[in-house]
CSV table of C-alpha atoms in Angstrom, one decimal:
chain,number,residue,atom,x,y,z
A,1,UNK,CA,122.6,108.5,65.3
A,2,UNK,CA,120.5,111.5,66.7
A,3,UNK,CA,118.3,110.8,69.5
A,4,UNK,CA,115.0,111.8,67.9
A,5,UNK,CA,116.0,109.5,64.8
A,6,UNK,CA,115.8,106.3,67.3
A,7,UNK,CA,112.3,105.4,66.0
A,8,UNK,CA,111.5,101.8,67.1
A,9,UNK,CA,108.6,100.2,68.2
A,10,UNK,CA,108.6,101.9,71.6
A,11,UNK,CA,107.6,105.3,70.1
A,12,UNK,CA,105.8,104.1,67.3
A,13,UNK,CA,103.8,102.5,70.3
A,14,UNK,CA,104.0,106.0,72.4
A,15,UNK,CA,102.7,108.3,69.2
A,16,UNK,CA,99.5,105.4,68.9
A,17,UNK,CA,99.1,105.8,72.8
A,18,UNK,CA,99.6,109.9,72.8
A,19,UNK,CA,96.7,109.8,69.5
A,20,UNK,CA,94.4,107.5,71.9
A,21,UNK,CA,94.8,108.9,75.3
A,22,UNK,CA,96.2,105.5,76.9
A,23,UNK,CA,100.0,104.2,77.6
A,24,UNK,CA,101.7,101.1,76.9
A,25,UNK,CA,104.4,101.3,79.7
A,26,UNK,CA,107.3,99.2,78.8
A,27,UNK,CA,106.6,98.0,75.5
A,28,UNK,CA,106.5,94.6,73.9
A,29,UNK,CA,109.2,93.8,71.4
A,30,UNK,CA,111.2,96.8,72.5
A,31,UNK,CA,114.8,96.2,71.5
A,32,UNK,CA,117.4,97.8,74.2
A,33,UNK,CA,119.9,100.3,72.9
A,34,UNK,CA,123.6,98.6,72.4
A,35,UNK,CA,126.1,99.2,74.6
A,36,UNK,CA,129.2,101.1,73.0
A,37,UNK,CA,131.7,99.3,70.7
A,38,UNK,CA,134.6,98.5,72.4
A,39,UNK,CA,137.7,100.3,71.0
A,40,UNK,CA,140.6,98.3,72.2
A,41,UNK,CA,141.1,94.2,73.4
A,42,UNK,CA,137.2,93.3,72.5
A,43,UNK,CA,137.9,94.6,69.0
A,44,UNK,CA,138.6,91.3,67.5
A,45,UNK,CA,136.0,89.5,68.9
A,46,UNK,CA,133.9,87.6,66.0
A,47,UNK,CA,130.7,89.3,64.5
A,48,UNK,CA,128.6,86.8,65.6
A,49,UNK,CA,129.4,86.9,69.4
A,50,UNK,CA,126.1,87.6,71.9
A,51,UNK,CA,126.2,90.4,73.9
A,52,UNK,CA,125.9,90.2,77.9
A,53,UNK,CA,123.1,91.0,79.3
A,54,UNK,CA,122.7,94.8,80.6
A,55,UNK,CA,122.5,95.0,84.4
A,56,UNK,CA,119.3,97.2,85.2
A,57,UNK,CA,119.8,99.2,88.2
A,58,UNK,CA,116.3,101.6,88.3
A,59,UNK,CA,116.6,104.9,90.8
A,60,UNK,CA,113.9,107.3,90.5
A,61,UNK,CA,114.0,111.0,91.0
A,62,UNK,CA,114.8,111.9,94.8
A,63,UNK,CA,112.0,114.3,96.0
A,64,UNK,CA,112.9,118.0,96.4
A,65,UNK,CA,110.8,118.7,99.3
A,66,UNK,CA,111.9,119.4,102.8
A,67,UNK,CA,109.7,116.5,103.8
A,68,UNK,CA,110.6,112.7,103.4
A,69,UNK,CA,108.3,110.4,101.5
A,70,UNK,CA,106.3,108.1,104.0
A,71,UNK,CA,104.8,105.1,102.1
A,72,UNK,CA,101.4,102.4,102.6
A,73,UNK,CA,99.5,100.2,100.7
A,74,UNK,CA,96.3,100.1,101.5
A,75,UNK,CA,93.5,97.6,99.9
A,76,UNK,CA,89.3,99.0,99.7
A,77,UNK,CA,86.7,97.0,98.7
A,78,UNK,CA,83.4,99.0,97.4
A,79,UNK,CA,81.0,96.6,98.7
A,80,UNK,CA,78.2,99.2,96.9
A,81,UNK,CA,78.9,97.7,93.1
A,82,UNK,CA,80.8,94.7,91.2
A,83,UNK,CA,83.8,95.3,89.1
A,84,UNK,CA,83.0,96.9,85.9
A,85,UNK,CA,85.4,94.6,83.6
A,86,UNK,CA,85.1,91.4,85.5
A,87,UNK,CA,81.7,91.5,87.4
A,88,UNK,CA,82.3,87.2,88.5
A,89,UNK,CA,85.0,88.1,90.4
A,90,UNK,CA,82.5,90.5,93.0
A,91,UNK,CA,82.6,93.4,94.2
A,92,UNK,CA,85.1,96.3,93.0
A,93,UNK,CA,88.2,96.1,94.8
A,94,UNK,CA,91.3,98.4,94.8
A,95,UNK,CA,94.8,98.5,95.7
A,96,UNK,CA,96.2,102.3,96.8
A,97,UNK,CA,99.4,103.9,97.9
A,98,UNK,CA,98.9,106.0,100.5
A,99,UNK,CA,102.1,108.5,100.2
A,100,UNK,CA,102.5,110.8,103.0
A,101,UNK,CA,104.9,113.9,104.7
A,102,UNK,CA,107.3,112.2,107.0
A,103,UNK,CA,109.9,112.5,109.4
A,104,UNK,CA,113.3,112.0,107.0
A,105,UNK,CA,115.3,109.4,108.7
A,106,UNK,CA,112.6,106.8,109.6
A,107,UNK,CA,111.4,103.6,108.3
A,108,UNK,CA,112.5,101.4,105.2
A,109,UNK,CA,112.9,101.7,102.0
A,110,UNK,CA,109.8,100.7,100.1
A,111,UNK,CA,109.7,98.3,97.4
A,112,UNK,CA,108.5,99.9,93.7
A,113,UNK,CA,105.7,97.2,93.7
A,114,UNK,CA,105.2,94.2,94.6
A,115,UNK,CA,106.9,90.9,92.4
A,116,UNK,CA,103.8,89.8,91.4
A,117,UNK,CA,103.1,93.1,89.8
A,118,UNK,CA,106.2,93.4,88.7
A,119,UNK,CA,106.3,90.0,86.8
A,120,UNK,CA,102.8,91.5,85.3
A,121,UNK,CA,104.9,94.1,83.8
A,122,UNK,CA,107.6,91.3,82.4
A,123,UNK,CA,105.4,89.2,81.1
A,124,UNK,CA,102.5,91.6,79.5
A,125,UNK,CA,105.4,93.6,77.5
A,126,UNK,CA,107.6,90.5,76.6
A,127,UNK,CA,110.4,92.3,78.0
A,128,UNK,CA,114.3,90.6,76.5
A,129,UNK,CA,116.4,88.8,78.9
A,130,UNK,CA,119.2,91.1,77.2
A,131,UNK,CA,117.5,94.0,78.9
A,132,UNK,CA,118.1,92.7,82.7
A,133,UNK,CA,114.8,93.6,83.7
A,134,UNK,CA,113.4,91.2,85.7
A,135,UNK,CA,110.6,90.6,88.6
A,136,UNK,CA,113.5,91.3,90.7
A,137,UNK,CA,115.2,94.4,89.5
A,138,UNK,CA,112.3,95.7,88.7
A,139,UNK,CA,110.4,95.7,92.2
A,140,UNK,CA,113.9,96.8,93.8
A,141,UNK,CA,113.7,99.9,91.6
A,142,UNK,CA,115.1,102.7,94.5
A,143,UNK,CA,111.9,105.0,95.1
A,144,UNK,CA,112.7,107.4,97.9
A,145,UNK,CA,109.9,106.7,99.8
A,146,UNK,CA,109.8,104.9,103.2
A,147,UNK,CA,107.5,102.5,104.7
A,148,UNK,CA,106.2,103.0,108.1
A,149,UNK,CA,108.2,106.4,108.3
A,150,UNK,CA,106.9,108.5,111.0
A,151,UNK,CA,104.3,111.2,109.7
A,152,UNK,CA,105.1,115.0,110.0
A,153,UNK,CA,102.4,116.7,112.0
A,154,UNK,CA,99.2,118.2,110.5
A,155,UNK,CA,97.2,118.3,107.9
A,156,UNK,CA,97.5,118.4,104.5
A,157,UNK,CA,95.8,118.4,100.8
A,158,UNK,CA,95.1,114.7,99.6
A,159,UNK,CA,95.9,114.7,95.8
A,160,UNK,CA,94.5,111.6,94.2
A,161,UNK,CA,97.1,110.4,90.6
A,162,UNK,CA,95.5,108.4,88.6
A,163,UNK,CA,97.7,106.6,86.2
A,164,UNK,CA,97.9,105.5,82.3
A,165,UNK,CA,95.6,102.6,80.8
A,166,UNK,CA,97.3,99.6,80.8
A,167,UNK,CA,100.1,101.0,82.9
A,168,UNK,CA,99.9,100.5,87.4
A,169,UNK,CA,99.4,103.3,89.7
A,170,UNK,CA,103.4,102.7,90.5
A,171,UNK,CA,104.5,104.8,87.2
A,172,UNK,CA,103.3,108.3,88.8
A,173,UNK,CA,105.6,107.5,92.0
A,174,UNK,CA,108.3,109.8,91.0
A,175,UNK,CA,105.5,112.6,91.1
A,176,UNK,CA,103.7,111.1,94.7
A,177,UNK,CA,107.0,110.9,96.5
A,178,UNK,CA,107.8,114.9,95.3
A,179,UNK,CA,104.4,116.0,96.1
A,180,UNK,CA,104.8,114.5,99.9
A,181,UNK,CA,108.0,116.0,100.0
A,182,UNK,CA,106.0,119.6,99.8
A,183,UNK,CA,103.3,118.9,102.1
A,184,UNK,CA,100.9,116.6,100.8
A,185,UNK,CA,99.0,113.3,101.0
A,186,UNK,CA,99.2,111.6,97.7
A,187,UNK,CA,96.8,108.5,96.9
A,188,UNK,CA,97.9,106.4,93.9
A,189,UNK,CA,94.7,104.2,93.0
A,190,UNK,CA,95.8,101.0,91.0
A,191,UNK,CA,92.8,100.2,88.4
A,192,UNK,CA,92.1,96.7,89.0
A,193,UNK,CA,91.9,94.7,85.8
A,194,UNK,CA,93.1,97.8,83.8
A,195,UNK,CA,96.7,97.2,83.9
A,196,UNK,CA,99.4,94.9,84.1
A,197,UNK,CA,98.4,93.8,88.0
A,198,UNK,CA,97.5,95.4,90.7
A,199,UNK,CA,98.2,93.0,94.0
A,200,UNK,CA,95.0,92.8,95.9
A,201,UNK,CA,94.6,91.7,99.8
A,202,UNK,CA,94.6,88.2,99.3
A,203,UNK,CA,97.8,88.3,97.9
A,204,UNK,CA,96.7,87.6,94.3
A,205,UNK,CA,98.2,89.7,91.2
A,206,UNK,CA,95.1,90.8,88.8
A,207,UNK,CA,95.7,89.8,85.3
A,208,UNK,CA,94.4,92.9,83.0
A,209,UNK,CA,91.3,92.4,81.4
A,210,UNK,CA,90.6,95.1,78.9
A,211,UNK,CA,94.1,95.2,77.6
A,212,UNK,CA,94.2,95.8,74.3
A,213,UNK,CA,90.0,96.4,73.7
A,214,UNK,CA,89.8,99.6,72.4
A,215,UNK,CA,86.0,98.7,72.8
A,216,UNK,CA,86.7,99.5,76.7
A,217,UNK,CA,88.7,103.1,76.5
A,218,UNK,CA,86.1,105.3,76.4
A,219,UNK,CA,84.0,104.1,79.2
A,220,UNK,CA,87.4,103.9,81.7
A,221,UNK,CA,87.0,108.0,83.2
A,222,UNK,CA,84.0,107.2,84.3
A,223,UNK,CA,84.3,104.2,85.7
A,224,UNK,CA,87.7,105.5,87.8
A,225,UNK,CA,85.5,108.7,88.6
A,226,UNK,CA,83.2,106.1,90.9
A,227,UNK,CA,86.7,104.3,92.3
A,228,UNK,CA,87.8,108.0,93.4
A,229,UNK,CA,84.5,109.1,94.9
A,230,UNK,CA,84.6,105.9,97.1
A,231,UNK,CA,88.1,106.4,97.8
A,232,UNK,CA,87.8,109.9,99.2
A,233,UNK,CA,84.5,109.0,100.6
A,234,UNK,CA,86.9,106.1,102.9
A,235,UNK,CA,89.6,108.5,103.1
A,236,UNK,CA,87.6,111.5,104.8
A,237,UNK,CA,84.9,109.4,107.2
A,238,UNK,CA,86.9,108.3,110.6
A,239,UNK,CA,90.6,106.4,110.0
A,240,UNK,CA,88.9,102.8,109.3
A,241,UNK,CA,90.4,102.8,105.5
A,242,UNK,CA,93.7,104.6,106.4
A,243,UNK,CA,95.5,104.8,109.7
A,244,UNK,CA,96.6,108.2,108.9
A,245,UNK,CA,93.6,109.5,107.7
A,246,UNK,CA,93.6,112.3,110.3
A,247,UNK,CA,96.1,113.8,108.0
A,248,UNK,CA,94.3,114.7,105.3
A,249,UNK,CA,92.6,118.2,105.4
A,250,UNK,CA,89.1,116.8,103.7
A,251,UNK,CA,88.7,120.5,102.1
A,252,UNK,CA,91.6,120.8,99.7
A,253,UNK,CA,91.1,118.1,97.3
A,254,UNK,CA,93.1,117.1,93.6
A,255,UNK,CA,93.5,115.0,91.4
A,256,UNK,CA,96.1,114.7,88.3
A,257,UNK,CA,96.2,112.1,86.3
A,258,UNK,CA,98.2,110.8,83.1
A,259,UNK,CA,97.1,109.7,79.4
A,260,UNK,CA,93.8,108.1,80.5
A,261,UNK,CA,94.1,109.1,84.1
A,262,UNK,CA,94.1,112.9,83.2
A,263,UNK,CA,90.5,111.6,81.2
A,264,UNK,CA,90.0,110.3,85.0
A,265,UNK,CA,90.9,113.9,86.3
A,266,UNK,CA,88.3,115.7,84.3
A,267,UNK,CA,85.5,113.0,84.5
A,268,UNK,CA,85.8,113.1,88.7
A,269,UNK,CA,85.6,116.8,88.4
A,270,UNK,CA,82.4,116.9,86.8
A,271,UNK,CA,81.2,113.9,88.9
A,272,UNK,CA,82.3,115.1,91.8
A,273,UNK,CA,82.6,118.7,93.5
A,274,UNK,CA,84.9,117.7,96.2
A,275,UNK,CA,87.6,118.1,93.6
A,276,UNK,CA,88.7,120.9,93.8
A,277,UNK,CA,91.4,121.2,91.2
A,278,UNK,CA,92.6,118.7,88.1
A,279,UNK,CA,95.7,118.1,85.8
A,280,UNK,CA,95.4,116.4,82.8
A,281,UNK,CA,99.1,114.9,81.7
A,282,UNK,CA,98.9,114.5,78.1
A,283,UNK,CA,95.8,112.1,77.9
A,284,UNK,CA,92.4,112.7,75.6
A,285,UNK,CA,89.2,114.0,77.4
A,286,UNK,CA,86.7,110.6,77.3
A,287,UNK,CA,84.5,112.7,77.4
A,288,UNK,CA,84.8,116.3,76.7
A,289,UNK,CA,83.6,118.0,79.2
A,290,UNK,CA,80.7,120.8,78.5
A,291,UNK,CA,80.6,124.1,79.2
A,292,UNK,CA,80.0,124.8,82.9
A,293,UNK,CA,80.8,121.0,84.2
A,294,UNK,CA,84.1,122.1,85.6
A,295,UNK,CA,84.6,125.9,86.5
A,296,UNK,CA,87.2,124.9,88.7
A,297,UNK,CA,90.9,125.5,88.0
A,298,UNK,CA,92.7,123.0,85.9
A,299,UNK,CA,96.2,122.1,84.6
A,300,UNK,CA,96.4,120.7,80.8
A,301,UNK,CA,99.8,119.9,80.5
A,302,UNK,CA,101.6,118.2,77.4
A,303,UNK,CA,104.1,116.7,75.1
A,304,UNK,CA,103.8,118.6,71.5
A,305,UNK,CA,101.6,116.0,69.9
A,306,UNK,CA,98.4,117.7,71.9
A,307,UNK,CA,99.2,121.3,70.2
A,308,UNK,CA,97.0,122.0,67.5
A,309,UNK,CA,99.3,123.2,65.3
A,310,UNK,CA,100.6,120.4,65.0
A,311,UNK,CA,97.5,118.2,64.4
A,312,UNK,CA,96.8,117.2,68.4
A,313,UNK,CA,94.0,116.1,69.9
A,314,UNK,CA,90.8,117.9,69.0
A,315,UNK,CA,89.5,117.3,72.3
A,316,UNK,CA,92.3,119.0,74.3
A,317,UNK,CA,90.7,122.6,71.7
A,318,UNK,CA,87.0,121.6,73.0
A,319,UNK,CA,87.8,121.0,76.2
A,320,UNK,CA,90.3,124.4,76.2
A,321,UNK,CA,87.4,126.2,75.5
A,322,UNK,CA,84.6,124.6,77.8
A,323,UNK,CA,86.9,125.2,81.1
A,324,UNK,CA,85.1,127.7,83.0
A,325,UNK,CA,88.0,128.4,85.5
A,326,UNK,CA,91.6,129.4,85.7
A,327,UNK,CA,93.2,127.1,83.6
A,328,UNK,CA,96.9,126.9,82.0
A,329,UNK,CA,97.7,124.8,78.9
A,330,UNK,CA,101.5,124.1,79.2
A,331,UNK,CA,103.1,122.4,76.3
A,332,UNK,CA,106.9,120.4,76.8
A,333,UNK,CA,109.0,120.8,73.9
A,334,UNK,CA,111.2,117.4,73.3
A,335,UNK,CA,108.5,115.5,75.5
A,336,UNK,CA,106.7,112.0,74.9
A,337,UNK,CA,103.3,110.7,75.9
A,338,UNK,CA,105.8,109.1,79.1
A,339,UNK,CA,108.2,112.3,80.2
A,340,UNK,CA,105.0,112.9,82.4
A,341,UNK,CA,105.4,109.2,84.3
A,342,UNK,CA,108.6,107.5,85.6
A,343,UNK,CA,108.8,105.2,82.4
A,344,UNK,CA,111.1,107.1,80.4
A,345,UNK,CA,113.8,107.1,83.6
A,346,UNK,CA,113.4,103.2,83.7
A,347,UNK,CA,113.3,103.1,79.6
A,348,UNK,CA,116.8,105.0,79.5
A,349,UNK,CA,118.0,103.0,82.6
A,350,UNK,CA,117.4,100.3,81.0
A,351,UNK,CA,118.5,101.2,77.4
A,352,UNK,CA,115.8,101.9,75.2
A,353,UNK,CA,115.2,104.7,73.2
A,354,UNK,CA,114.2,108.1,74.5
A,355,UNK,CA,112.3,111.6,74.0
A,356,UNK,CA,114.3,113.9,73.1
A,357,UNK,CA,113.8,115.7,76.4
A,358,UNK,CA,116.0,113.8,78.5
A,359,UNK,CA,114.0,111.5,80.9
A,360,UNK,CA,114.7,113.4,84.7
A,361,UNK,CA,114.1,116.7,82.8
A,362,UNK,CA,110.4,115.5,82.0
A,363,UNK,CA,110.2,114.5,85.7
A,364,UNK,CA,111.9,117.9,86.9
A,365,UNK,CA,109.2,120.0,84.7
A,366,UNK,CA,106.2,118.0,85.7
A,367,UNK,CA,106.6,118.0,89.3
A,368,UNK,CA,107.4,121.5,89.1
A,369,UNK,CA,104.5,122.8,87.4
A,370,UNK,CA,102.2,119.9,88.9
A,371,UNK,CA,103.2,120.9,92.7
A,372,UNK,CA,102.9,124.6,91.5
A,373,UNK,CA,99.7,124.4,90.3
A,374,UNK,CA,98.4,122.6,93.6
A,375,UNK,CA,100.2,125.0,95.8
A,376,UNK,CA,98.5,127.8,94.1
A,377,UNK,CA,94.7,126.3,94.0
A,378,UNK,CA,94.5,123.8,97.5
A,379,UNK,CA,97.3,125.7,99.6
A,380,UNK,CA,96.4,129.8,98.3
A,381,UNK,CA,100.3,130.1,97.6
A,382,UNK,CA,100.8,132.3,94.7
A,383,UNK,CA,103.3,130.9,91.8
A,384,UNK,CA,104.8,133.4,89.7
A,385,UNK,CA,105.9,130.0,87.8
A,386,UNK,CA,102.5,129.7,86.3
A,387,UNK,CA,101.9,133.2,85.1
A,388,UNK,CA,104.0,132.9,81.9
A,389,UNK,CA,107.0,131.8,80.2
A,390,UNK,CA,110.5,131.5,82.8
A,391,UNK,CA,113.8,131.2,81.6
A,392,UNK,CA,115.0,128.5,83.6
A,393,UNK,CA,112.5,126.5,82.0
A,394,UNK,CA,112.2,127.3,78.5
A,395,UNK,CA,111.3,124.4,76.8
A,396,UNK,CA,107.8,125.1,78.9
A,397,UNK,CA,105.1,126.8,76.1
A,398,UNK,CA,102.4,128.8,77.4
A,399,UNK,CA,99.3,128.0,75.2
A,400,UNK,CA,97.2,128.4,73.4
């Protein structure tokens, strides 16, 4: 059976989430691909027999940089408003990973997340035991990233990666860890009660709260657009929040952000002129922004649902044309709404159905053109990459 015939829930749910600007991470009732038939002794085994269960084994992406990845978690609390989706439980708090240029060779391999987060994910998408993902395998997924590595000297662009709704900050750390690796201080903000847990101080995993409330979507940019301005307001005052803060050059500011999170991108753009430069990964603008909001640059890049001739998203066209900067609209050919996270390498890792873009191409492309686009707008470093089509990458469309 072809690849791109494998329709099954999963991509029935990734279409809905592409159409809706959110993500659904691993999703519920999705059914693992079988292993082979055997050829030769297991041939005459009965009909009926169950399969073992797979053993899952996740390894993201290694970085590509000449920099290792240096890794912290760090927890804020905005004592300045209570959480917007569960105001009883105080005031908004948030979980981030600081990722950071380091030394190569120092520290320890950090975790994927933490087992409560991880047996969020489990549970939320009613993951089979066939599949082998577990609380376990799933927080030892190997990342690349180190956790008290030593820090290369100097300062850097801070790049803020917001992630999908419903999905934790951990799915853009195949895209953190490669952006460290070229020189730059990556914050992934987990969106408490927006996902399937986020681990706070106190040790406690958040249940998600808006799951599933389509009620909610629309007013989640703007809500994440306050979380970032407090988070770069901690990040760029003294080293209180962040040991390392002194790394961060406090003048070259981004953000990307994917389904929802690139929503996040555009609405902290518009709220606030620190950032200097957005992606948008293949998520809805909620809301569109109007023309002259954002005439800085910005990177709208996306699986072939967005394109209009094919029907996408009205409000990639009318926010297209209220950009007032330099702006590229990229277009993946073979993508899904997840070839721009790390979900589709854990989804073929652990045998479900995939794109047909094969998963580590989608990573390749989007940390390529992502890293591109901030070298050329925080750093001044031209990219011939992002003046037009390139050979080497030709399933990369230049629109519109």
């Amino acid at each position: 059976m072809k690849r791109n015939r494998r329709i099954s829930a999963v991509a029935a749910l990734t279409l809905a989430a592409l159409v809706t600007g959110t993500g659904a991470g691993f999703a519920a009732t999705a059914t693992p691909v079988a292993a082979p038939v055997a050829t030769h002794a297991f041939d005459a085994a009965p009909a009926t027999a169950t399969a073992p269960a797979r053993s899952f084994q996740g390894v993201l992406p290694a970085p590509t940089g000449p920099y290792a990845a240096g890794e912290e978690v760090i927890h804020l609390t905005d004592a300045s408003r209570l959480d917007p989706w569960v105001p009883s439980s105080g005031p908004r708090q948030l979980t981030v990973t600081m990722v950071y240029p380091a030394v190569p060779g120092t520290g320890t391999p950090a975790p994927y997340m933490s087992l409560g987060e991880a047996a969020g994910i489990v549970q939320r998408t009613n993951l089979p035991a066939s599949s082998g993902v577990t609380p376990q395998t799933l927080s030892g997924v190997t990342t690349h990233a180190f956790d008290g590595a030593r820090p290369q000297n100097g300062k850097y662009p801070l790049v803020v990666l917001s992630p999908a709704y419903e999905d934790p900050r951990i799915t853009l750390t195949s895209l953190a860890t490669d952006l460290a690796s070229h020189g730059y201080v990556v914050a992934l903000v987990g969106d408490t009660y927006e996902d399937s847990g986020e681990t706070l101080a106190n040790g406690q995993t958040t249940p998600c709260a808006i799951c599933g409330d389509p009620t909610r979507i629309d007013s989640i940019p703007t809500s994440r657009a306050l979380d970032v301005s407090f988070l770069i307001d901690q990040l760029t005052h003294g080293n209180t929040a962040w040991r390392l803060a002194h790394l961060i050059d406090k003048h070259e500011i981004g953000m990307a952000g994917h389904s929802i999170g690139g929503a996040a991108a555009s609405a902290t753009m518009v709220a606030d002129p620190r950032v200097r430069a957005g992606v948008n990964m293949d998520g809805a603008f909620k809301p569109v922004p109007m023309p002259g909001q954002i005439n800085r640059p910005f990177l709208m890049l996306s699986s072939p649902n967005n394109h209009p001739a094919n029907g996408g998203d009205t409000t990639w066209v009318q926010a297209w044309a209220a950009l007032g900067g330099y702006k590229k609209w990229l277009t993946v050919a073979g993508a899904d709404h997840f070839s721009f996270s790390d979900l589709d390498v854990l989804h073929e890792q652990a045998g479900f159905p995939t794109p047909p873009l094969s998963p580590e191409r989608g990573v390749e492309i989007t940390r390529e053109y992502v890293t591109a686009f901030f070298d050329q707008t925080l750093k001044g470093i031209d990219s011939p990459l992002l003046d037009g089509p390139s050979p080497n990458n030709p399933e990369v469309l230049f629109q519109p």
